[in-house]
Structure formats: C-alpha cells, structure tokens
C-alpha cells in the first residue's frame, strides 16, 4: 500500500483479484488509491467471457473506470494507455500451465511497462500445479499467445517467480528489463495443496479440473470433447460413438461457460474422471490412449498446428507417430527440463523440496 499511495495506478485484474471477499479495484478505491484504468485479460474483467472470445473496451458500471481489453485486437497496453501511469498492478490467479493465457498477458504487460518506464507490481498467489515441473520446453518457432517463453508445459512457478524469471533471463523484446516488485505470499511452499477460492476461468470450475487441465488441454486440438458445454469440463472425455465407453454426456450451450461447444447436442461416450481416487500429474497417457483408439489419425487429431502450439514443439507428434511410449517421450525431455530446473531455482521465492 505505501508504494501505491498518491500514485496513478492501472490494474490487470479479473474475477480472481479478491481481497477478503472484496474486489481489488473496489478495495484500492476505498483506500483512496488513484486507480485510473483496468486492463482486462481473456474472459474479461469480471471473468464471464468464453475462451477465445474477443473483448471490446468498455466502462465498469460499478466504478466508472475505463476497462481496456488486452485480449482482442491488441494484447499489449499502448504508450497512450500507460501515459501518466506510475504503477501497473497485476493480480490474477494462474494455474501453472504454459498455455494458460494469463501469463502471456503478464509477459506483454511487462514488456509495455519496460518500454514506457512504468513500474510493475505483482501481487503473488499460490500455484495449484506448483508442486512439480513437467512437459516439453517451448521452441522459438512455436511461440504464440499460448506459449510465449521457453518454459515447460507445467512450469512450477507462481506468477511472481515467473515474472522474475522472464525479467532476469532477458526474455522480453530486446532483452529489456521492467522495474518489478513482487509482493510475496505468506506461509506458502510449493508442495502445499491449494484449493482455489474463485474459479480461475469459466471452464476450470474445481480442483479436479485444474489438476487434469495440463493433461487434458491437448484434446482441444482433437475431435474429442473435454466436457465443454457441461458443468464438469476438463473432468471427462467423450466422442459421439458408443464404442468409446458406457459413460455419456451431451454438450449444450451454457451462458458464461460455452456458447457453442464441440459436439453441441450430440451424445458423447467416453471416460468420467470425477471418481478418480488420485489425480495424476501431467501425463500423456490419456492422449496416447485415445489416439490409438481411432483407426484413422485424421478423425482424431483435427488441428495438428494447435496441438504443436500447445505442446510448444512438433517433436511430440512425430514421436507419437513413430510409436514411442510415454516413457520414451518423457525421457527425450529430460536434458532440457534439467536445464530449466536450474534456471527456475534462481527465481524461486518459496520453499521447494520437490524431487522432480
């Protein structure tokens, strides 16, 4: 608070930016902090937009503040929008996956602040998948909004730690550095289980979906439904053919979750993970299993480019086609992951006794 008093502040926030049940915007205004504008990421300021939905600039009805979309035509605050701003405060709950776009938004905001001499403050939050590191490292040619930095699928950092890494490793354009302040979480360690008090996005409604998300997100590049259009997304898999399992569900249009989900109105058959006794960490098991269930790859993998962007490389799909096992594929990631773990260590703010 002392750093922000009397300073012109812009916020990068969404529905997770709560302080004891009160939204950070309302909290700061109540404390007489001069909040000038709000930057809204994917899903919007109040978190009600569909995944991928373009957002327009608007005015927040409750506060009268301008709300500027940085998920749409532009993904980075402009010099005009940052004019006269002393601090940009980022406070968004992440789930620890490279392709979850809030960290891409953070990267762009860091870049804009660095270029325009604006200080940036991150109000850190625990990472519900922060107890391990896994997956392929992003290759430069697969850089996109679902993968900005050379980190693995499950990066094992809080947003504060990740911002320190982006800054420290020179990953911003022209190796620029932002004047960064991270406000750390008290009493947190990476091995702690953390149950999110607010849904981080419309289709990650609970702990199970958040833990399965790193493994199931790759199905978004296939013809298989991950349960969008149900009240249990990222907790099931299904396809409109009874041969895929006795469990069934029918995706429907749900306002605020999925307006037009894949297989809308079609009965899908497959797997229900809601009764899992122990939820696996990131695994290729589900993807490989379903890949081999389809006689023709083209009927399964419908968006190969999207799969590669999510994976951050085209090596994995090549390995799958060669018939490699999950164990063999994971072994190929080890050298790069070991190198990443060494980099990560430099930026950790919290105890981490993981053996992974």
Short mmCIF file of N, CA and C in Angstrom, two decimals, residues 58-125:
data_model
loop_
_atom_site.label_atom_id
_atom_site.label_comp_id
_atom_site.label_asym_id
_atom_site.label_seq_id
_atom_site.Cartn_x
_atom_site.Cartn_y
_atom_site.Cartn_z
N UNK A 58 -14.60 -1.10 -22.61
CA UNK A 58 -15.89 -0.77 -22.00
C UNK A 58 -15.66 0.10 -20.76
N UNK A 59 -16.73 0.38 -20.03
CA UNK A 59 -16.62 1.11 -18.77
C UNK A 59 -17.23 0.24 -17.69
N UNK A 60 -16.54 0.10 -16.56
CA UNK A 60 -17.07 -0.71 -15.47
C UNK A 60 -18.22 0.02 -14.81
N UNK A 61 -19.40 -0.62 -14.82
CA UNK A 61 -20.61 0.04 -14.28
C UNK A 61 -20.46 0.39 -12.81
N UNK A 62 -19.77 -0.48 -12.04
CA UNK A 62 -19.69 -0.26 -10.60
C UNK A 62 -18.79 0.90 -10.20
N UNK A 63 -17.72 1.12 -10.99
CA UNK A 63 -16.73 2.14 -10.59
C UNK A 63 -16.61 3.30 -11.57
N UNK A 64 -17.13 3.12 -12.78
CA UNK A 64 -16.99 4.15 -13.81
C UNK A 64 -15.60 4.17 -14.45
N UNK A 65 -14.76 3.20 -14.10
CA UNK A 65 -13.40 3.17 -14.65
C UNK A 65 -13.39 2.61 -16.08
N UNK A 66 -12.51 3.15 -16.93
CA UNK A 66 -12.37 2.54 -18.25
C UNK A 66 -11.77 1.14 -18.14
N UNK A 67 -12.36 0.19 -18.84
CA UNK A 67 -11.84 -1.18 -18.88
C UNK A 67 -11.32 -1.42 -20.29
N UNK A 68 -10.00 -1.62 -20.40
CA UNK A 68 -9.35 -1.75 -21.70
C UNK A 68 -9.03 -3.23 -21.93
N UNK A 69 -9.56 -3.78 -23.02
CA UNK A 69 -9.30 -5.19 -23.32
C UNK A 69 -7.89 -5.37 -23.84
N UNK A 70 -7.15 -6.30 -23.21
CA UNK A 70 -5.87 -6.71 -23.79
C UNK A 70 -5.97 -8.20 -24.17
N UNK A 71 -7.20 -8.55 -24.57
CA UNK A 71 -7.42 -9.85 -25.19
C UNK A 71 -8.41 -9.62 -26.32
N UNK A 72 -7.87 -9.33 -27.48
CA UNK A 72 -8.72 -9.00 -28.63
C UNK A 72 -7.82 -8.47 -29.71
N UNK A 73 -8.17 -7.30 -30.24
CA UNK A 73 -7.35 -6.71 -31.32
C UNK A 73 -5.94 -6.45 -30.82
N UNK A 74 -5.82 -6.03 -29.57
CA UNK A 74 -4.50 -5.77 -29.00
C UNK A 74 -4.30 -6.62 -27.76
N UNK A 75 -3.07 -7.06 -27.55
CA UNK A 75 -2.78 -7.88 -26.37
C UNK A 75 -1.75 -7.20 -25.46
N UNK A 76 -1.44 -5.95 -25.80
CA UNK A 76 -0.40 -5.24 -25.06
C UNK A 76 -0.83 -3.78 -24.86
N UNK A 77 -0.75 -3.27 -23.63
CA UNK A 77 -1.10 -1.86 -23.41
C UNK A 77 -0.25 -0.93 -24.29
N UNK A 78 -0.88 0.10 -24.82
CA UNK A 78 -0.17 1.04 -25.71
C UNK A 78 0.49 2.15 -24.88
N UNK A 79 1.46 2.88 -25.47
CA UNK A 79 2.07 4.01 -24.77
C UNK A 79 1.03 5.04 -24.32
N UNK A 80 0.00 5.26 -25.17
CA UNK A 80 -1.06 6.22 -24.81
C UNK A 80 -1.81 5.76 -23.56
N UNK A 81 -2.09 4.46 -23.50
CA UNK A 81 -2.84 3.93 -22.36
C UNK A 81 -2.02 3.98 -21.07
N UNK A 82 -0.70 3.96 -21.19
CA UNK A 82 0.17 3.98 -20.00
C UNK A 82 0.64 5.39 -19.65
N UNK A 83 0.25 6.37 -20.45
CA UNK A 83 0.70 7.75 -20.21
C UNK A 83 0.20 8.23 -18.85
N UNK A 84 1.11 8.74 -18.04
CA UNK A 84 0.74 9.26 -16.72
C UNK A 84 0.56 8.20 -15.65
N UNK A 85 0.75 6.91 -16.02
CA UNK A 85 0.60 5.82 -15.04
C UNK A 85 1.95 5.58 -14.35
N UNK A 86 1.94 5.50 -13.02
CA UNK A 86 3.17 5.23 -12.26
C UNK A 86 3.38 3.73 -12.04
N UNK A 87 2.28 3.03 -11.73
CA UNK A 87 2.36 1.60 -11.42
C UNK A 87 1.29 0.84 -12.19
N UNK A 88 1.67 -0.31 -12.73
CA UNK A 88 0.68 -1.28 -13.19
C UNK A 88 0.72 -2.44 -12.19
N UNK A 89 -0.43 -2.76 -11.62
CA UNK A 89 -0.53 -3.85 -10.64
C UNK A 89 -1.20 -5.05 -11.31
N UNK A 90 -0.51 -6.19 -11.28
CA UNK A 90 -1.02 -7.44 -11.86
C UNK A 90 -1.45 -8.34 -10.72
N UNK A 91 -2.71 -8.72 -10.69
CA UNK A 91 -3.21 -9.63 -9.65
C UNK A 91 -4.21 -10.60 -10.27
N UNK A 92 -3.70 -11.72 -10.76
CA UNK A 92 -4.55 -12.73 -11.41
C UNK A 92 -4.10 -14.12 -10.98
N UNK A 93 -5.06 -14.97 -10.67
CA UNK A 93 -4.76 -16.35 -10.28
C UNK A 93 -4.40 -17.18 -11.51
N UNK A 94 -3.22 -17.78 -11.48
CA UNK A 94 -2.76 -18.65 -12.56
C UNK A 94 -2.97 -20.11 -12.14
N UNK A 95 -2.85 -21.05 -13.11
CA UNK A 95 -2.95 -22.47 -12.76
C UNK A 95 -1.69 -23.25 -13.14
N UNK A 96 -0.62 -22.53 -13.52
CA UNK A 96 0.67 -23.18 -13.66
C UNK A 96 0.97 -23.86 -14.97
N UNK A 97 0.18 -23.58 -16.03
CA UNK A 97 0.43 -24.19 -17.34
C UNK A 97 0.86 -23.12 -18.34
N UNK A 98 1.83 -23.48 -19.19
CA UNK A 98 2.36 -22.50 -20.14
C UNK A 98 1.27 -21.95 -21.07
N UNK A 99 0.28 -22.78 -21.41
CA UNK A 99 -0.72 -22.34 -22.39
C UNK A 99 -1.92 -21.61 -21.76
N UNK A 100 -1.90 -21.42 -20.44
CA UNK A 100 -2.97 -20.65 -19.79
C UNK A 100 -2.64 -19.17 -20.00
N UNK A 101 -3.48 -18.44 -20.70
CA UNK A 101 -3.03 -17.19 -21.33
C UNK A 101 -2.79 -16.01 -20.38
N UNK A 102 -3.13 -16.15 -19.11
CA UNK A 102 -2.89 -15.01 -18.21
C UNK A 102 -1.39 -14.72 -18.08
N UNK A 103 -0.55 -15.73 -18.19
CA UNK A 103 0.90 -15.47 -18.08
C UNK A 103 1.43 -14.85 -19.38
N UNK A 104 0.76 -15.11 -20.50
CA UNK A 104 1.13 -14.43 -21.74
C UNK A 104 0.76 -12.96 -21.64
N UNK A 105 -0.41 -12.69 -21.08
CA UNK A 105 -0.82 -11.30 -20.82
C UNK A 105 0.21 -10.62 -19.92
N UNK A 106 0.64 -11.32 -18.87
CA UNK A 106 1.63 -10.75 -17.96
C UNK A 106 2.92 -10.41 -18.71
N UNK A 107 3.36 -11.28 -19.60
CA UNK A 107 4.57 -11.04 -20.39
C UNK A 107 4.42 -9.74 -21.19
N UNK A 108 3.31 -9.60 -21.89
CA UNK A 108 3.09 -8.40 -22.71
C UNK A 108 3.01 -7.13 -21.86
N UNK A 109 2.39 -7.23 -20.69
CA UNK A 109 2.28 -6.07 -19.80
C UNK A 109 3.67 -5.69 -19.28
N UNK A 110 4.46 -6.69 -18.93
CA UNK A 110 5.85 -6.43 -18.51
C UNK A 110 6.60 -5.69 -19.60
N UNK A 111 6.42 -6.15 -20.83
CA UNK A 111 7.11 -5.54 -21.97
C UNK A 111 6.68 -4.08 -22.14
N UNK A 112 5.36 -3.85 -22.07
CA UNK A 112 4.84 -2.48 -22.23
C UNK A 112 5.36 -1.56 -21.12
N UNK A 113 5.40 -2.08 -19.90
CA UNK A 113 5.90 -1.28 -18.77
C UNK A 113 7.39 -0.97 -18.95
N UNK A 114 8.16 -1.98 -19.40
CA UNK A 114 9.60 -1.78 -19.62
C UNK A 114 9.84 -0.70 -20.68
N UNK A 115 9.07 -0.77 -21.75
CA UNK A 115 9.25 0.18 -22.87
C UNK A 115 8.83 1.59 -22.51
N UNK A 116 7.91 1.72 -21.56
CA UNK A 116 7.36 3.03 -21.25
C UNK A 116 7.77 3.55 -19.87
N UNK A 117 8.73 2.87 -19.23
CA UNK A 117 9.25 3.35 -17.96
C UNK A 117 8.23 3.35 -16.83
N UNK A 118 7.31 2.39 -16.87
CA UNK A 118 6.28 2.28 -15.82
C UNK A 118 6.67 1.12 -14.89
N UNK A 119 6.51 1.32 -13.61
CA UNK A 119 6.83 0.25 -12.65
C UNK A 119 5.71 -0.80 -12.67
N UNK A 120 6.10 -2.03 -12.36
CA UNK A 120 5.09 -3.10 -12.32
C UNK A 120 5.16 -3.82 -10.99
N UNK A 121 3.97 -4.05 -10.43
CA UNK A 121 3.85 -4.76 -9.17
C UNK A 121 3.01 -6.02 -9.40
N UNK A 122 3.49 -7.13 -8.87
CA UNK A 122 2.72 -8.37 -8.97
C UNK A 122 2.32 -8.79 -7.57
N UNK A 123 1.02 -8.94 -7.36
CA UNK A 123 0.51 -9.48 -6.10
C UNK A 123 0.48 -10.99 -6.29
N UNK A 124 1.41 -11.68 -5.68
CA UNK A 124 1.60 -13.10 -5.98
C UNK A 124 0.50 -13.95 -5.36
N UNK A 125 0.29 -15.11 -5.96
CA UNK A 125 -0.72 -16.07 -5.47
C UNK A 125 -0.15 -17.48 -5.61
#
